[in-house]
Amino acid sequence: MNHESAVKPRAVTFEKDEAIFQALLSAIVEHQLPPGSKLPEEALAEVFGVSRTGIRKVLQRLAAVQMITLSPGRGAQVSTPDVAESRDIFATRSMLECANLPAVLTHLQSPHLAALEAIITQEQQAHQQNDGAAAIRLSAAFHIQLQAISGNQVLTDIITRLTQRSSLVIAAWGTPWQHGCRCDHHDRLVDLLRQRALPALTEALTHHFDHILSSLHFERSGETLPDFSRLFAGHKGALS
């Protein structure tokens, strides 16, 4: 076997693993797989049409970014952040995102504002249509896009991971209808960005995170076994 023919199967395997990773990650972030959901290797391998070894590698990646927990004898479950961890996640987001606002304002241009306003419009439509998954995805996209304006890719990557873990917190401790952030808060942030009013912008973003925390009830959800065939219908064929 020459080098080229050896590389191709590895590339195909990576693409399959990445597709499964992203499918599971999206389902977790968008609350289709709530905290406590069991993720049995055999059921997932059947749904995605891959081996249990392949699924195990994906689950290990999800565990590495703290989206699931792997326990001997219990297998994999979607993570349920406890109260202390939940508060720490939002405290860390508030600290990092507020501290990065001066750099955001330094790099801010009109197209950035237009992009944020487009996300808010889509987010409002998602709420009107009761599309919880889209509302959650767009809420996270707003914060990631806002911080990305600074040009600090390392921080943007960190914020991306924290928004994913924030979604777990809201799924675990929020009310059933709670899907991400309030759109009017995001509108206010864009208005203050346009004014380049750093003190007021920092205060508004801090209040935004405080409001999210105050809306959480910290009542633990039970364990569930989701309908994997429904959630990931079509993935097996797409990956073959």
Coordinates of N, CA and C in Angstrom, one line a residue:
M1 N 0.9 -1.2 0.0 CA 0.0 0.0 0.0 C 0.9 1.2 0.0
N2 N 0.7 2.1 -1.0 CA 1.5 3.3 -1.0 C 0.9 4.3 0.0
H3 N 1.7 5.4 0.1 CA 1.4 6.4 1.2 C 0.0 7.1 0.9
E4 N -0.3 7.4 -0.4 CA -1.5 8.0 -0.7 C -2.7 7.2 -0.4
S5 N -2.7 5.9 -0.7 CA -3.8 5.0 -0.4 C -4.0 4.8 1.1
A6 N -2.9 4.9 1.8 CA -3.0 4.7 3.3 C -3.6 6.0 3.9
V7 N -3.3 7.1 3.4 CA -3.8 8.4 4.0 C -5.3 8.5 3.7
K8 N -5.8 8.1 2.6 CA -7.2 8.2 2.2 C -8.2 7.6 3.2
P9 N -8.0 6.3 3.6 CA -8.9 5.7 4.6 C -8.9 6.5 5.9
R10 N -7.7 7.0 6.3 CA -7.6 7.7 7.6 C -8.4 9.0 7.5
A11 N -8.3 9.7 6.3 CA -9.1 10.9 6.1 C -10.6 10.7 6.1
V12 N -11.0 9.6 5.5 CA -12.5 9.2 5.5 C -12.9 9.0 7.0
T13 N -12.1 8.2 7.7 CA -12.4 7.9 9.1 C -12.5 9.2 9.9
F14 N -11.6 10.1 9.7 CA -11.6 11.4 10.5 C -12.9 12.2 10.1
E15 N -13.3 12.2 8.9 CA -14.5 12.9 8.4 C -15.7 12.3 9.1
K16 N -15.8 11.0 9.2 CA -16.9 10.3 9.8 C -16.9 10.7 11.3
D17 N -15.8 10.6 11.9 CA -15.7 10.9 13.4 C -16.1 12.3 13.7
E18 N -15.7 13.2 12.8 CA -16.0 14.6 13.0 C -17.5 14.9 12.8
A19 N -18.1 14.2 11.8 CA -19.5 14.4 11.5 C -20.3 13.9 12.7
I20 N -19.9 12.8 13.3 CA -20.7 12.2 14.5 C -20.4 13.1 15.7
F21 N -19.2 13.6 15.9 CA -18.9 14.5 17.0 C -19.8 15.7 16.9
Q22 N -19.9 16.4 15.7 CA -20.6 17.6 15.6 C -22.1 17.3 15.7
A23 N -22.6 16.2 15.3 CA -24.0 15.8 15.4 C -24.4 15.7 16.9
L24 N -23.6 15.0 17.6 CA -23.9 14.8 19.1 C -23.7 16.1 19.8
L25 N -22.7 16.9 19.5 CA -22.4 18.2 20.1 C -23.6 19.1 19.9
S26 N -24.1 19.2 18.7 CA -25.2 20.0 18.4 C -26.5 19.6 19.1
A27 N -26.7 18.3 19.2 CA -27.9 17.8 19.9 C -27.8 18.1 21.4
I28 N -26.6 18.1 22.0 CA -26.5 18.4 23.4 C -26.7 19.9 23.6
V29 N -26.0 20.7 22.8 CA -26.1 22.2 22.9 C -27.5 22.7 22.7
E30 N -28.2 22.1 21.8 CA -29.5 22.5 21.4 C -30.6 21.9 22.3
H31 N -30.2 21.2 23.3 CA -31.1 20.6 24.3 C -32.0 19.5 23.8
Q32 N -31.6 18.9 22.7 CA -32.2 17.7 22.2 C -31.8 16.4 23.0
L33 N -30.6 16.5 23.5 CA -30.1 15.5 24.5 C -29.8 16.2 25.8
P34 N -30.8 16.2 26.7 CA -30.7 17.0 27.9 C -29.7 16.4 28.9
P35 N -29.2 17.1 29.9 CA -28.3 16.6 30.9 C -28.9 15.4 31.5
G36 N -28.0 14.4 31.8 CA -28.4 13.1 32.3 C -28.7 12.1 31.3
S37 N -28.8 12.5 30.0 CA -29.2 11.5 29.0 C -28.1 10.5 28.8
K38 N -28.4 9.2 28.8 CA -27.5 8.1 28.6 C -27.1 8.0 27.1
L39 N -25.8 7.7 26.9 CA -25.3 7.6 25.5 C -24.7 6.3 25.3
P40 N -25.5 5.2 25.2 CA -24.9 3.9 25.1 C -24.2 3.7 23.7
E41 N -23.0 3.1 23.8 CA -22.2 2.9 22.6 C -22.9 2.1 21.6
E42 N -23.6 1.0 22.0 CA -24.2 0.1 21.0 C -25.3 0.8 20.2
A43 N -26.1 1.5 20.9 CA -27.3 2.2 20.3 C -26.7 3.3 19.3
L44 N -25.7 4.0 19.7 CA -25.2 5.1 18.8 C -24.5 4.5 17.6
A45 N -23.7 3.4 17.9 CA -23.0 2.7 16.8 C -24.0 2.3 15.7
E46 N -25.2 1.8 16.2 CA -26.2 1.3 15.2 C -26.8 2.5 14.4
V47 N -27.1 3.6 15.1 CA -27.7 4.7 14.5 C -26.8 5.3 13.4
F48 N -25.5 5.5 13.8 CA -24.6 6.1 12.9 C -23.9 5.1 11.9
G49 N -24.1 3.8 12.1 CA -23.6 2.9 11.2 C -22.1 2.7 11.2
V50 N -21.5 2.9 12.5 CA -20.1 2.7 12.7 C -19.8 1.7 13.8
S51 N -18.6 1.4 14.1 CA -18.2 0.5 15.1 C -18.3 1.1 16.5
R52 N -18.4 0.3 17.5 CA -18.4 0.9 18.9 C -17.1 1.5 19.2
T53 N -16.0 1.1 18.6 CA -14.7 1.7 18.8 C -14.8 3.1 18.2
G54 N -15.4 3.3 17.1 CA -15.5 4.7 16.5 C -16.3 5.6 17.4
I55 N -17.4 5.0 17.9 CA -18.3 5.8 18.8 C -17.5 6.2 20.1
R56 N -16.7 5.2 20.6 CA -16.0 5.4 21.8 C -15.0 6.6 21.7
K57 N -14.4 6.7 20.5 CA -13.4 7.8 20.3 C -14.2 9.1 20.3
V58 N -15.4 9.2 19.7 CA -16.1 10.4 19.7 C -16.6 10.8 21.1
L59 N -17.0 9.8 21.9 CA -17.4 10.1 23.3 C -16.3 10.6 24.1
Q60 N -15.1 10.1 23.8 CA -13.9 10.5 24.6 C -13.6 12.0 24.2
R61 N -13.8 12.4 23.0 CA -13.6 13.8 22.6 C -14.7 14.7 23.3
L62 N -15.9 14.2 23.4 CA -16.9 15.0 24.0 C -16.6 15.1 25.5
A63 N -16.1 14.1 26.1 CA -15.7 14.1 27.5 C -14.6 15.1 27.8
A64 N -13.7 15.2 26.8 CA -12.5 16.1 26.9 C -12.9 17.6 27.0
V65 N -14.0 17.9 26.3 CA -14.5 19.3 26.3 C -15.7 19.4 27.3
Q66 N -15.8 18.4 28.2 CA -16.7 18.5 29.4 C -18.2 18.6 29.0
M67 N -18.6 18.0 27.9 CA -20.0 18.0 27.5 C -20.6 16.7 27.9
I68 N -19.9 15.7 28.1 CA -20.4 14.4 28.7 C -19.5 13.9 29.8
T69 N -19.9 13.0 30.5 CA -19.1 12.3 31.6 C -19.0 10.8 31.2
L70 N -17.9 10.2 31.4 CA -17.6 8.8 31.2 C -17.3 8.2 32.6
S71 N -18.2 7.3 33.0 CA -18.0 6.6 34.3 C -17.9 5.1 34.2
P72 N -17.0 4.5 34.8 CA -16.9 3.0 34.8 C -18.1 2.4 35.3
G73 N -18.7 1.5 34.5 CA -19.9 0.8 34.9 C -21.2 1.5 34.6
R74 N -21.1 2.8 34.3 CA -22.3 3.6 34.0 C -22.3 4.1 32.5
G75 N -21.1 4.0 31.9 CA -21.0 4.5 30.5 C -21.0 6.0 30.4
A76 N -21.5 6.5 29.3 CA -21.5 7.9 29.0 C -22.9 8.5 29.2
Q77 N -22.8 9.7 29.8 CA -24.0 10.5 30.0 C -23.7 12.0 29.7
V78 N -24.7 12.7 29.2 CA -24.6 14.1 29.0 C -24.4 14.7 30.4
S79 N -23.4 15.6 30.5 CA -23.0 16.2 31.7 C -24.1 17.0 32.3
T80 N -24.2 17.0 33.7 CA -25.1 17.9 34.4 C -24.3 18.7 35.3
P81 N -24.0 20.0 35.0 CA -23.2 20.8 35.8 C -23.9 21.1 37.2
D82 N -23.1 20.9 38.3 CA -23.7 21.2 39.6 C -23.9 22.7 39.8
V83 N -24.4 23.1 40.9 CA -24.7 24.5 41.2 C -23.4 25.4 41.1
A84 N -22.4 24.9 41.8 CA -21.1 25.6 41.9 C -20.5 25.8 40.5
E85 N -20.5 24.7 39.7 CA -19.9 24.7 38.4 C -20.7 25.7 37.5
S86 N -22.0 25.6 37.6 CA -22.9 26.4 36.8 C -22.6 27.9 37.1
R87 N -22.5 28.3 38.3 CA -22.2 29.7 38.7 C -20.8 30.1 38.1
D88 N -19.9 29.1 38.3 CA -18.5 29.4 37.8 C -18.4 29.6 36.3
I89 N -19.2 28.9 35.6 CA -19.2 29.0 34.1 C -19.7 30.4 33.7
F90 N -20.8 30.9 34.3 CA -21.3 32.2 33.9 C -20.4 33.3 34.5
A91 N -19.8 33.1 35.7 CA -18.9 34.1 36.2 C -17.6 34.2 35.4
T92 N -17.2 33.1 34.8 CA -16.0 33.1 34.0 C -16.3 33.8 32.6
R93 N -17.5 33.5 32.1 CA -17.9 34.2 30.9 C -18.0 35.7 31.1
S94 N -18.6 36.1 32.2 CA -18.8 37.5 32.4 C -17.4 38.2 32.5
M95 N -16.5 37.6 33.2 CA -15.2 38.1 33.4 C -14.5 38.3 32.1
L96 N -14.4 37.2 31.3 CA -13.7 37.2 30.1 C -14.3 38.1 29.0
E97 N -15.6 38.0 28.9 CA -16.3 38.8 27.8 C -16.3 40.3 28.1
C98 N -16.5 40.6 29.4 CA -16.4 42.0 29.7 C -15.0 42.6 29.6
A99 N -14.0 41.8 30.0 CA -12.6 42.3 29.9 C -12.2 42.5 28.4
N100 N -12.8 41.7 27.5 CA -12.4 41.8 26.1 C -13.1 42.9 25.4
L101 N -14.1 43.6 26.0 CA -14.8 44.7 25.3 C -14.0 45.8 24.8
P102 N -13.0 46.3 25.5 CA -12.1 47.4 25.0 C -11.5 47.0 23.6
A103 N -11.1 45.7 23.5 CA -10.5 45.2 22.2 C -11.6 45.1 21.2
V104 N -12.8 44.7 21.6 CA -13.9 44.7 20.6 C -14.2 46.1 20.1
L105 N -14.2 47.1 20.9 CA -14.5 48.4 20.4 C -13.4 49.0 19.6
T106 N -12.1 48.6 19.9 CA -11.0 49.0 19.1 C -11.1 48.6 17.6
H107 N -11.6 47.3 17.4 CA -11.7 46.7 16.1 C -13.1 46.9 15.5
L108 N -14.0 47.4 16.2 CA -15.4 47.5 15.7 C -15.6 48.3 14.4
Q109 N -16.3 47.7 13.4 CA -16.6 48.4 12.2 C -18.1 48.2 11.9
S110 N -18.6 48.9 10.9 CA -20.0 48.9 10.6 C -20.5 47.4 10.2
P111 N -19.7 46.7 9.4 CA -20.1 45.3 9.0 C -20.3 44.4 10.3
H112 N -19.5 44.7 11.3 CA -19.6 43.9 12.5 C -21.0 44.1 13.1
L113 N -21.4 45.4 13.2 CA -22.7 45.7 13.8 C -23.8 45.1 12.9
A114 N -23.7 45.1 11.6 CA -24.7 44.6 10.7 C -24.8 43.0 10.9
A115 N -23.7 42.4 11.1 CA -23.7 40.9 11.3 C -24.4 40.6 12.6
L116 N -24.1 41.4 13.7 CA -24.8 41.1 15.0 C -26.3 41.4 14.9
E117 N -26.7 42.4 14.2 CA -28.1 42.7 14.0 C -28.8 41.6 13.2
A118 N -28.1 41.0 12.2 CA -28.7 39.9 11.5 C -28.9 38.7 12.4
I119 N -28.0 38.4 13.3 CA -28.2 37.3 14.2 C -29.4 37.6 15.1
I120 N -29.5 38.8 15.6 CA -30.7 39.2 16.5 C -32.0 39.0 15.7
T121 N -32.1 39.4 14.5 CA -33.3 39.2 13.7 C -33.6 37.7 13.6
Q122 N -32.6 36.9 13.3 CA -32.9 35.5 13.2 C -33.3 34.9 14.5
E123 N -32.7 35.4 15.6 CA -33.0 34.9 16.9 C -34.4 35.2 17.3
Q124 N -34.9 36.4 17.0 CA -36.2 36.8 17.3 C -37.2 36.0 16.5
Q125 N -36.9 35.7 15.2 CA -37.8 34.8 14.4 C -37.8 33.4 15.0
A126 N -36.7 32.9 15.5 CA -36.7 31.6 16.2 C -37.6 31.5 17.4
H127 N -37.6 32.6 18.2 CA -38.4 32.7 19.4 C -39.9 32.7 18.9
Q128 N -40.2 33.5 17.9 CA -41.6 33.6 17.5 C -42.1 32.3 16.9
Q129 N -41.2 31.5 16.3 CA -41.6 30.2 15.8 C -41.5 29.1 16.8
N130 N -41.1 29.4 18.0 CA -40.9 28.4 19.1 C -39.9 27.4 18.6
D131 N -38.9 27.8 17.9 CA -37.8 26.9 17.5 C -36.7 27.1 18.5
G132 N -36.8 26.3 19.6 CA -35.8 26.4 20.7 C -34.4 26.1 20.3
A133 N -34.2 25.1 19.4 CA -32.8 24.7 19.0 C -32.2 25.8 18.3
A134 N -32.9 26.5 17.4 CA -32.3 27.6 16.6 C -32.1 28.8 17.5
A135 N -33.0 29.1 18.5 CA -32.8 30.2 19.4 C -31.5 30.0 20.3
I136 N -31.3 28.8 20.7 CA -30.1 28.5 21.5 C -28.9 28.7 20.7
R137 N -28.9 28.2 19.5 CA -27.7 28.2 18.5 C -27.4 29.7 18.2
L138 N -28.4 30.5 18.0 CA -28.2 31.9 17.6 C -27.8 32.7 18.8
S139 N -28.3 32.4 19.9 CA -27.9 33.1 21.2 C -26.4 33.0 21.4
A140 N -25.9 31.7 21.2 CA -24.5 31.5 21.4 C -23.7 32.2 20.3
A141 N -24.3 32.1 19.0 CA -23.6 32.8 17.9 C -23.4 34.3 18.1
F142 N -24.4 34.9 18.8 CA -24.3 36.3 19.0 C -23.1 36.6 19.9
H143 N -22.9 35.9 21.0 CA -21.8 36.2 21.9 C -20.5 35.8 21.3
I144 N -20.4 34.7 20.5 CA -19.2 34.4 19.9 C -18.8 35.4 18.8
Q145 N -19.7 35.8 18.0 CA -19.5 36.9 17.0 C -19.0 38.2 17.6
L146 N -19.7 38.5 18.7 CA -19.3 39.8 19.4 C -17.8 39.7 19.9
Q147 N -17.4 38.6 20.5 CA -16.1 38.5 21.0 C -15.1 38.4 19.9
A148 N -15.5 37.8 18.8 CA -14.6 37.5 17.6 C -14.2 38.9 17.0
I149 N -14.9 39.9 17.2 CA -14.6 41.2 16.6 C -13.2 41.7 17.1
S150 N -12.8 41.3 18.3 CA -11.5 41.7 18.8 C -10.4 41.1 18.1
G151 N -10.6 40.1 17.3 CA -9.5 39.4 16.6 C -8.7 38.4 17.4
N152 N -9.1 38.2 18.7 CA -8.4 37.3 19.6 C -9.0 35.9 19.4
Q153 N -8.3 35.1 18.6 CA -8.9 33.8 18.2 C -8.8 32.8 19.4
V154 N -7.8 33.0 20.3 CA -7.7 32.1 21.4 C -8.9 32.3 22.4
L155 N -9.1 33.6 22.6 CA -10.3 33.9 23.5 C -11.6 33.5 22.9
T156 N -11.7 33.7 21.6 CA -13.0 33.3 20.9 C -13.2 31.8 21.0
D157 N -12.1 31.0 20.9 CA -12.3 29.6 21.1 C -12.7 29.2 22.5
I158 N -12.2 29.9 23.5 CA -12.6 29.7 24.9 C -14.0 30.1 25.1
I159 N -14.5 31.2 24.5 CA -15.8 31.6 24.7 C -16.8 30.6 24.0
T160 N -16.4 30.1 22.8 CA -17.2 29.1 22.1 C -17.4 27.9 23.0
R161 N -16.4 27.4 23.7 CA -16.5 26.2 24.6 C -17.4 26.6 25.8
L162 N -17.2 27.8 26.3 CA -18.0 28.2 27.5 C -19.5 28.4 27.1
T163 N -19.8 28.9 25.9 CA -21.2 29.0 25.5 C -21.8 27.6 25.4
Q164 N -21.1 26.6 25.0 CA -21.6 25.2 24.9 C -21.9 24.7 26.3
R165 N -21.0 25.0 27.2 CA -21.2 24.5 28.6 C -22.4 25.3 29.2
S166 N -22.5 26.6 28.8 CA -23.6 27.4 29.3 C -25.0 26.8 28.9
S167 N -25.0 26.2 27.7 CA -26.2 25.6 27.3 C -26.6 24.4 28.2
L168 N -25.6 23.7 28.6 CA -25.8 22.6 29.5 C -26.4 23.1 30.8
V169 N -25.9 24.2 31.3 CA -26.4 24.8 32.6 C -27.9 25.2 32.4
I170 N -28.2 25.8 31.3 CA -29.6 26.3 31.1 C -30.5 25.0 30.9
A171 N -30.0 24.0 30.2 CA -30.8 22.8 30.1 C -31.1 22.1 31.4
A172 N -30.1 22.1 32.3 CA -30.2 21.5 33.6 C -31.0 22.2 34.6
W173 N -30.9 23.5 34.6 CA -31.5 24.3 35.7 C -32.5 25.4 35.2
G174 N -32.6 25.6 33.9 CA -33.6 26.6 33.4 C -35.0 26.0 33.3
T175 N -35.9 26.9 33.0 CA -37.3 26.5 32.8 C -37.4 25.9 31.4
P176 N -38.5 25.0 31.2 CA -38.6 24.3 29.9 C -38.6 25.2 28.7
W177 N -39.2 26.5 28.9 CA -39.3 27.4 27.7 C -38.1 28.2 27.5
Q178 N -37.1 28.1 28.4 CA -35.9 29.0 28.3 C -35.0 28.5 27.2
H179 N -34.8 29.4 26.2 CA -33.9 29.0 25.1 C -32.9 30.1 24.9
G180 N -31.8 30.0 25.6 CA -30.7 31.0 25.4 C -31.0 32.3 26.1
C181 N -30.5 33.4 25.5 CA -30.6 34.8 26.1 C -31.8 35.5 25.6
R182 N -32.1 36.6 26.3 CA -33.1 37.5 25.9 C -32.7 38.4 24.7
C183 N -33.5 38.4 23.7 CA -33.2 39.2 22.5 C -33.1 40.7 22.8
D184 N -33.9 41.2 23.7 CA -33.9 42.6 23.9 C -32.5 43.0 24.6
H185 N -32.0 42.1 25.4 CA -30.6 42.3 26.0 C -29.6 42.5 24.8
H186 N -29.7 41.6 23.9 CA -28.7 41.7 22.7 C -28.9 43.0 22.0
D187 N -30.2 43.4 21.8 CA -30.4 44.7 21.1 C -29.7 45.8 21.9
R188 N -29.9 45.8 23.2 CA -29.3 46.9 24.0 C -27.7 46.9 23.9
L189 N -27.1 45.7 23.8 CA -25.7 45.6 23.7 C -25.2 46.2 22.3
V190 N -26.0 45.9 21.3 CA -25.6 46.5 20.0 C -25.7 48.0 20.0
D191 N -26.8 48.5 20.6 CA -27.0 49.9 20.7 C -25.8 50.6 21.4
L192 N -25.3 50.0 22.5 CA -24.2 50.5 23.2 C -22.8 50.3 22.4
L193 N -22.7 49.3 21.7 CA -21.6 49.1 20.8 C -21.5 50.2 19.8
R194 N -22.7 50.5 19.2 CA -22.7 51.6 18.2 C -22.3 53.0 18.8
Q195 N -22.7 53.2 20.1 CA -22.3 54.4 20.8 C -20.9 54.4 21.3
R196 N -20.3 53.2 21.3 CA -18.9 53.0 21.8 C -18.9 53.5 23.3
A197 N -19.9 53.1 24.0 CA -20.0 53.5 25.4 C -19.5 52.4 26.3
L198 N -18.2 52.3 26.5 CA -17.6 51.2 27.2 C -18.2 51.0 28.6
P199 N -18.2 52.0 29.5 CA -18.7 51.7 30.8 C -20.2 51.1 30.8
A200 N -21.0 51.8 30.0 CA -22.4 51.3 30.0 C -22.5 49.9 29.3
L201 N -21.7 49.7 28.3 CA -21.6 48.4 27.6 C -21.2 47.3 28.6
T202 N -20.2 47.6 29.4 CA -19.7 46.6 30.4 C -20.8 46.3 31.4
E203 N -21.4 47.4 31.9 CA -22.5 47.2 32.9 C -23.6 46.4 32.3
A204 N -24.0 46.6 31.0 CA -25.1 45.9 30.4 C -24.8 44.4 30.2
L205 N -23.6 44.1 29.8 CA -23.2 42.7 29.6 C -23.1 42.0 31.0
T206 N -22.6 42.7 32.0 CA -22.6 42.1 33.3 C -24.0 41.8 33.8
H207 N -24.9 42.7 33.6 CA -26.3 42.6 34.0 C -27.0 41.4 33.2
H208 N -26.6 41.3 31.9 CA -27.1 40.2 31.1 C -26.8 38.8 31.7
F209 N -25.6 38.6 32.1 CA -25.2 37.3 32.7 C -25.9 37.2 34.1
D210 N -25.9 38.3 34.9 CA -26.6 38.2 36.2 C -28.1 37.8 36.0
H211 N -28.7 38.3 35.0 CA -30.1 38.0 34.7 C -30.3 36.5 34.4
I212 N -29.4 36.0 33.6 CA -29.5 34.6 33.2 C -29.4 33.7 34.5
L213 N -28.4 34.0 35.3 CA -28.2 33.3 36.5 C -29.4 33.3 37.4
S214 N -30.0 34.5 37.6 CA -31.1 34.7 38.5 C -32.4 34.0 38.0
S215 N -32.4 33.6 36.7 CA -33.5 32.9 36.1 C -33.4 31.4 36.3
L216 N -32.3 30.9 36.7 CA -32.1 29.5 36.9 C -32.7 29.0 38.2
H217 N -33.2 27.8 38.2 CA -33.9 27.3 39.4 C -33.1 26.2 40.1
F218 N -32.1 25.7 39.5 CA -31.2 24.7 40.1 C -32.0 23.5 40.7
E219 N -32.9 23.0 39.9 CA -33.6 21.8 40.2 C -33.2 20.7 39.2
R220 N -32.6 19.7 39.7 CA -32.0 18.6 38.8 C -33.0 17.9 38.0
S221 N -32.7 17.6 36.8 CA -33.5 16.8 35.9 C -33.2 15.4 36.1
G222 N -34.1 14.5 35.7 CA -33.9 13.1 35.7 C -33.2 12.6 34.5
E223 N -32.8 11.3 34.6 CA -32.1 10.6 33.5 C -33.1 10.2 32.4
T224 N -32.7 10.3 31.2 CA -33.5 9.8 30.1 C -32.7 9.0 29.0
L225 N -33.4 8.2 28.3 CA -32.8 7.6 27.1 C -33.5 8.1 25.9
P226 N -32.9 9.0 25.1 CA -33.5 9.6 24.0 C -33.7 8.7 22.8
D227 N -34.6 9.1 21.9 CA -34.8 8.3 20.7 C -33.7 8.7 19.7
F228 N -32.6 7.9 19.7 CA -31.5 8.2 18.8 C -31.9 8.1 17.3
S229 N -32.7 7.2 17.0 CA -33.1 7.0 15.6 C -33.8 8.2 15.1
R230 N -34.6 8.9 15.9 CA -35.3 10.1 15.4 C -34.3 11.2 15.3
L231 N -33.5 11.4 16.4 CA -32.6 12.5 16.4 C -31.6 12.5 15.3
F232 N -31.1 11.4 14.9 CA -30.0 11.3 14.0 C -30.4 10.5 12.7
A233 N -31.7 10.6 12.4 CA -32.2 10.0 11.2 C -31.4 10.5 9.9
G234 N -31.0 9.6 9.1 CA -30.3 10.0 7.9 C -28.8 10.0 8.0
H235 N -28.2 10.0 9.2 CA -26.8 10.1 9.4 C -26.1 8.9 8.9
K236 N -26.7 7.7 9.1 CA -26.0 6.5 8.7 C -25.8 6.5 7.3
G237 N -26.8 6.8 6.5 CA -26.6 6.8 5.0 C -25.6 7.9 4.6
A238 N -25.6 9.0 5.2 CA -24.7 10.1 4.9 C -23.3 9.8 5.2
L239 N -23.0 8.9 6.1 CA -21.7 8.6 6.6 C -21.1 7.3 5.9
S240 N -22.0 6.6 5.1 CA -21.5 5.4 4.5 C -20.8 5.7 3.2

